Amino acid sequence: MEIKGVSHPIPTEYAERIYNNGKTVFVSKSHLGKVEKGDKFIIYESHGAKAYTGWADIISIQKMKTAAITRKYKNQLMITAEELKKYAKNRTEMNVIEFENFQKFKKPVTPKRFVAVSGKYLYEDEFKMIEKNKG
């Protein structure tokens, strides 16, 4: 089955930076590299809603040196340089997803299965379910 997107759990306070402050770069420890430009990056709010709450088109997904991330993406990052330093603790590389055209759903969509900290791929069936229920 075809991969249509990737989802990572994001605490509500960080997700709100995407909704309200137009942040367009997500950083994580795990790299789910089977998605490509044009696939969807789906926001899963891991606190509060515990549901998919929006999506965007992936521009790029890559592993980057932690020091280079802040330099390259400064104000686009959904976490501050200080938060990144804490989160990346002792890691030289992190996964970076750059996205555009963010769309917040009218209604949150509860996933069939829990979204683990490592994130997950979204296949056609779940993708269609989100599309149908996002309001």
Coordinates of N, CA and C in Angstrom, one line a residue:
M1 N 0.8 -1.2 0.0 CA 0.0 0.0 0.0 C 0.9 1.3 0.0
E2 N 0.4 2.3 -0.6 CA 1.2 3.5 -0.8 C 1.2 4.4 0.4
I3 N 2.4 4.9 0.8 CA 2.5 5.8 1.9 C 2.1 7.2 1.3
K4 N 1.2 7.9 2.1 CA 0.7 9.2 1.7 C 1.2 10.3 2.6
G5 N 1.8 9.9 3.7 CA 2.3 10.9 4.7 C 2.9 10.4 5.9
V6 N 3.3 11.3 6.8 CA 3.9 10.9 8.0 C 3.4 11.7 9.1
S7 N 3.2 11.1 10.3 CA 2.7 11.8 11.5 C 3.7 11.7 12.7
H8 N 3.8 12.7 13.4 CA 4.6 12.7 14.6 C 3.8 13.3 15.7
P9 N 3.9 12.8 17.0 CA 3.2 13.4 18.1 C 3.8 14.7 18.4
I10 N 3.0 15.7 18.6 CA 3.5 17.1 19.0 C 2.7 17.6 20.2
P11 N 3.4 18.0 21.2 CA 2.6 18.5 22.4 C 1.8 19.8 21.9
T12 N 0.6 20.0 22.4 CA -0.3 21.0 22.0 C 0.4 22.4 22.0
E13 N 1.3 22.7 23.0 CA 1.9 24.0 23.1 C 2.8 24.3 21.8
Y14 N 3.4 23.2 21.3 CA 4.3 23.4 20.1 C 3.4 23.4 18.8
A15 N 2.3 22.6 18.8 CA 1.4 22.6 17.7 C 0.8 23.9 17.5
E16 N 0.5 24.6 18.6 CA -0.1 26.0 18.5 C 0.9 27.0 17.9
R17 N 2.2 26.7 17.9 CA 3.1 27.6 17.3 C 3.0 27.5 15.8
I18 N 2.6 26.3 15.3 CA 2.3 26.1 13.9 C 1.0 26.8 13.5
Y19 N 0.0 26.6 14.3 CA -1.3 27.2 14.0 C -1.3 28.7 14.1
N20 N -0.7 29.2 15.2 CA -0.8 30.7 15.5 C 0.4 31.5 15.0
N21 N 1.6 30.9 14.9 CA 2.8 31.7 14.6 C 3.4 31.3 13.3
G22 N 2.8 30.5 12.5 CA 3.2 30.1 11.2 C 4.6 29.4 11.1
K23 N 4.9 28.6 12.2 CA 6.2 27.9 12.1 C 6.0 26.8 11.1
T24 N 7.1 26.5 10.4 CA 7.1 25.6 9.2 C 8.2 24.5 9.3
V25 N 8.9 24.3 10.4 CA 9.9 23.3 10.5 C 9.7 22.5 11.8
F26 N 9.6 21.2 11.6 CA 9.5 20.2 12.7 C 10.8 19.5 12.9
V27 N 11.2 19.2 14.1 CA 12.5 18.5 14.4 C 12.1 17.3 15.3
S28 N 12.7 16.1 14.9 CA 12.5 14.9 15.8 C 13.7 14.1 15.8
K29 N 13.7 13.1 16.8 CA 14.9 12.2 16.9 C 14.8 11.1 15.9
S30 N 13.5 10.7 15.5 CA 13.4 9.6 14.6 C 13.2 10.0 13.2
H31 N 13.8 9.3 12.2 CA 13.7 9.7 10.8 C 12.9 8.7 10.1
L32 N 11.7 9.1 9.6 CA 10.9 8.3 8.8 C 11.0 8.8 7.3
G33 N 12.1 8.3 6.7 CA 12.5 8.9 5.4 C 11.8 8.4 4.1
K34 N 10.8 7.6 4.3 CA 10.1 7.1 3.1 C 9.1 8.0 2.5
V35 N 9.0 9.2 3.1 CA 8.1 10.2 2.5 C 8.9 11.2 1.6
E36 N 8.2 11.9 0.8 CA 9.0 12.8 -0.1 C 8.2 14.1 -0.3
K37 N 8.8 15.0 -1.0 CA 8.2 16.3 -1.3 C 6.8 16.1 -1.8
G38 N 5.8 16.8 -1.3 CA 4.4 16.7 -1.8 C 3.6 15.8 -0.9
D39 N 4.2 14.8 -0.2 CA 3.4 14.0 0.8 C 3.0 14.9 1.9
K40 N 2.1 14.4 2.8 CA 1.6 15.2 3.9 C 2.3 14.9 5.2
F41 N 2.5 16.0 5.9 CA 3.0 16.0 7.3 C 1.8 16.2 8.1
I42 N 1.3 15.2 8.9 CA 0.1 15.3 9.7 C 0.4 15.5 11.1
I43 N -0.2 16.6 11.7 CA 0.0 16.9 13.1 C -0.8 16.0 13.9
Y44 N -0.2 15.3 14.9 CA -0.9 14.6 15.9 C -0.7 15.2 17.2
E45 N -1.7 15.8 17.8 CA -1.5 16.5 19.1 C -1.5 15.4 20.2
S46 N -0.4 15.3 20.8 CA -0.2 14.2 21.8 C -0.7 14.5 23.2
H47 N -1.0 15.8 23.5 CA -1.7 16.2 24.7 C -3.0 16.8 24.3
G48 N -3.9 17.0 25.2 CA -5.1 17.7 24.8 C -5.9 16.9 23.8
A49 N -6.0 17.2 22.5 CA -6.9 16.6 21.6 C -6.6 15.1 21.4
K50 N -5.4 14.7 21.5 CA -5.0 13.3 21.2 C -5.6 12.8 19.9
A51 N -5.4 13.7 18.9 CA -6.0 13.4 17.6 C -5.2 14.2 16.5
Y52 N -5.4 13.8 15.2 CA -4.9 14.6 14.1 C -5.6 15.9 14.1
T53 N -4.9 17.0 14.0 CA -5.5 18.3 14.0 C -5.2 19.2 12.8
G54 N -4.3 18.7 12.0 CA -4.0 19.5 10.8 C -3.0 18.8 9.9
W55 N -2.7 19.4 8.7 CA -1.7 18.8 7.9 C -1.1 19.8 7.0
A56 N 0.0 19.5 6.4 CA 0.7 20.4 5.5 C 1.5 19.6 4.4
D57 N 1.9 20.2 3.4 CA 2.7 19.6 2.3 C 4.2 19.6 2.7
I58 N 4.8 18.4 2.6 CA 6.2 18.3 2.9 C 7.0 19.0 1.8
I59 N 8.0 19.8 2.1 CA 8.9 20.4 1.2 C 10.1 19.5 1.2
S60 N 10.6 19.2 2.4 CA 11.8 18.3 2.5 C 11.8 17.6 3.8
I61 N 12.5 16.4 3.8 CA 12.7 15.6 5.0 C 14.1 15.1 4.9
Q62 N 14.9 15.4 6.0 CA 16.3 15.1 5.9 C 16.9 15.0 7.3
K63 N 18.0 14.3 7.4 CA 18.8 14.3 8.7 C 19.8 15.5 8.5
M64 N 19.9 16.2 9.6 CA 20.8 17.3 9.6 C 21.6 17.4 10.9
K65 N 22.8 17.9 10.8 CA 23.6 18.2 12.0 C 22.8 19.1 12.9
T66 N 22.8 18.8 14.2 CA 22.0 19.6 15.1 C 22.4 21.1 15.1
A67 N 23.7 21.4 15.1 CA 24.1 22.8 15.0 C 23.7 23.5 13.8
A68 N 23.6 22.8 12.7 CA 23.2 23.5 11.4 C 21.7 23.8 11.4
I69 N 20.9 23.0 12.1 CA 19.4 23.2 12.1 C 19.1 24.7 12.5
T70 N 19.6 25.1 13.7 CA 19.3 26.4 14.2 C 19.7 27.5 13.2
R71 N 20.9 27.3 12.7 CA 21.5 28.3 11.7 C 20.6 28.4 10.5
K72 N 20.2 27.3 9.9 CA 19.5 27.3 8.7 C 18.0 27.8 8.9
Y73 N 17.4 27.3 9.9 CA 15.9 27.5 10.1 C 15.5 28.5 11.1
K74 N 16.4 29.1 11.9 CA 16.1 30.1 13.0 C 14.7 30.2 13.3
N75 N 14.0 31.2 12.7 CA 12.6 31.6 13.1 C 11.5 30.7 12.5
Q76 N 11.9 29.7 11.7 CA 10.9 28.8 11.2 C 10.7 27.6 12.1
L77 N 11.6 27.4 13.0 CA 11.5 26.2 13.9 C 10.4 26.3 14.8
M78 N 9.7 25.2 15.0 CA 8.6 25.2 16.0 C 9.0 25.1 17.5
I79 N 10.3 24.9 17.7 CA 10.9 24.9 19.0 C 12.0 26.0 19.0
T80 N 12.3 26.5 20.2 CA 13.3 27.5 20.3 C 14.7 26.9 20.2
A81 N 15.7 27.6 20.0 CA 17.1 27.1 20.0 C 17.4 26.4 21.3
E82 N 16.9 27.0 22.4 CA 17.2 26.5 23.7 C 16.4 25.1 23.9
E83 N 15.2 25.1 23.4 CA 14.4 23.8 23.5 C 15.1 22.7 22.6
L84 N 15.6 23.1 21.5 CA 16.2 22.2 20.6 C 17.5 21.6 21.3
K85 N 18.2 22.5 21.9 CA 19.5 22.0 22.6 C 19.1 21.0 23.7
K86 N 18.1 21.2 24.4 CA 17.7 20.3 25.5 C 17.2 18.9 24.8
Y87 N 16.3 19.1 23.8 CA 15.7 17.9 23.2 C 16.8 17.1 22.5
A88 N 17.7 17.7 21.8 CA 18.7 17.0 21.1 C 19.9 16.4 21.9
K89 N 19.9 16.8 23.2 CA 21.0 16.4 24.1 C 21.8 15.2 23.6
N90 N 23.1 15.5 23.4 CA 24.1 14.6 23.0 C 23.9 13.9 21.6
R91 N 23.0 14.4 20.8 CA 22.8 13.9 19.5 C 23.5 14.9 18.5
T92 N 24.2 14.3 17.5 CA 24.8 15.2 16.5 C 23.9 15.4 15.3
E93 N 22.9 14.5 15.1 CA 22.0 14.7 14.0 C 20.5 14.6 14.5
M94 N 19.7 15.3 13.8 CA 18.2 15.2 14.0 C 17.5 15.1 12.7
N95 N 16.3 14.7 12.8 CA 15.4 14.6 11.6 C 14.7 16.0 11.5
V96 N 14.6 16.5 10.2 CA 14.0 17.8 10.0 C 13.0 17.7 8.9
I97 N 11.7 18.1 9.2 CA 10.7 18.1 8.2 C 10.3 19.6 7.9
E98 N 10.5 20.0 6.7 CA 10.1 21.4 6.4 C 8.8 21.3 5.6
F99 N 7.8 22.1 5.9 CA 6.5 22.0 5.3 C 5.9 23.3 4.9
E100 N 4.9 23.3 4.1 CA 4.2 24.5 3.7 C 2.7 24.2 3.5
N101 N 1.9 25.3 3.3 CA 0.4 25.1 3.1 C -0.3 24.4 4.2
F102 N 0.1 24.8 5.5 CA -0.6 24.2 6.6 C -2.1 24.5 6.6
Q103 N -2.8 23.4 6.9 CA -4.3 23.5 7.0 C -4.7 22.9 8.4
K104 N -5.4 23.7 9.2 CA -5.9 23.2 10.5 C -7.3 22.6 10.2
F105 N -7.5 21.4 10.7 CA -8.8 20.7 10.5 C -9.9 21.4 11.3
K106 N -11.1 21.4 10.7 CA -12.3 22.0 11.5 C -12.6 21.1 12.7
K107 N -12.5 19.8 12.5 CA -12.7 18.8 13.6 C -11.5 17.9 13.7
P108 N -11.0 17.7 15.0 CA -9.9 16.7 15.2 C -10.3 15.3 14.7
V109 N -9.4 14.6 14.2 CA -9.7 13.2 13.7 C -8.9 12.2 14.6
T110 N -9.6 11.3 15.3 CA -8.9 10.4 16.2 C -8.3 9.2 15.3
P111 N -7.1 8.9 15.5 CA -6.4 7.8 14.7 C -6.9 6.5 15.2
K112 N -6.8 5.5 14.2 CA -7.2 4.1 14.5 C -6.3 3.6 15.6
R113 N -5.0 3.8 15.4 CA -4.0 3.4 16.4 C -3.2 4.5 16.9
F114 N -2.8 4.4 18.2 CA -1.9 5.3 18.9 C -0.7 5.7 18.0
V115 N -0.3 7.0 18.0 CA 0.8 7.4 17.3 C 2.0 7.4 18.3
A116 N 3.0 6.5 18.1 CA 4.1 6.4 19.0 C 5.0 7.6 18.9
V117 N 5.9 7.8 19.9 CA 6.8 8.9 20.0 C 7.7 8.9 18.7
S118 N 8.0 7.7 18.2 CA 8.8 7.6 17.0 C 8.1 8.1 15.7
G119 N 6.8 8.3 15.8 CA 6.0 8.7 14.6 C 5.5 7.5 13.8
K120 N 4.8 7.8 12.8 CA 4.3 6.7 11.9 C 4.0 7.1 10.5
Y121 N 4.0 6.2 9.6 CA 3.6 6.5 8.2 C 2.1 6.4 8.1
L122 N 1.5 7.2 7.3 CA 0.1 7.1 7.0 C -0.1 6.5 5.6
Y123 N -0.8 5.4 5.5 CA -1.1 4.8 4.3 C -2.5 5.2 3.8
E124 N -2.7 4.9 2.5 CA -3.9 5.3 1.8 C -5.2 5.3 2.6
D125 N -5.5 4.1 3.3 CA -6.7 3.9 4.0 C -6.9 4.9 5.1
E126 N -5.9 5.1 5.9 CA -6.0 6.1 7.0 C -6.1 7.5 6.5
F127 N -5.3 7.7 5.4 CA -5.3 9.1 4.8 C -6.7 9.5 4.4
K128 N -7.4 8.5 3.7 CA -8.7 8.8 3.2 C -9.7 9.0 4.4
M129 N -9.5 8.2 5.5 CA -10.3 8.4 6.7 C -10.2 9.8 7.2
I130 N -8.9 10.3 7.3 CA -8.7 11.7 7.8 C -9.4 12.7 6.9
E131 N -9.2 12.5 5.6 CA -9.7 13.4 4.6 C -11.2 13.5 4.7
K132 N -11.9 12.4 5.0 CA -13.3 12.3 5.1 C -13.8 13.0 6.4
N133 N -13.0 12.9 7.5 CA -13.5 13.3 8.8 C -13.0 14.7 9.3
K134 N -12.1 15.3 8.5 CA -11.5 16.5 9.1 C -12.4 17.8 9.1
G135 N -13.6 17.7 8.5 CA -14.6 18.7 8.5 C -14.4 19.8 7.5

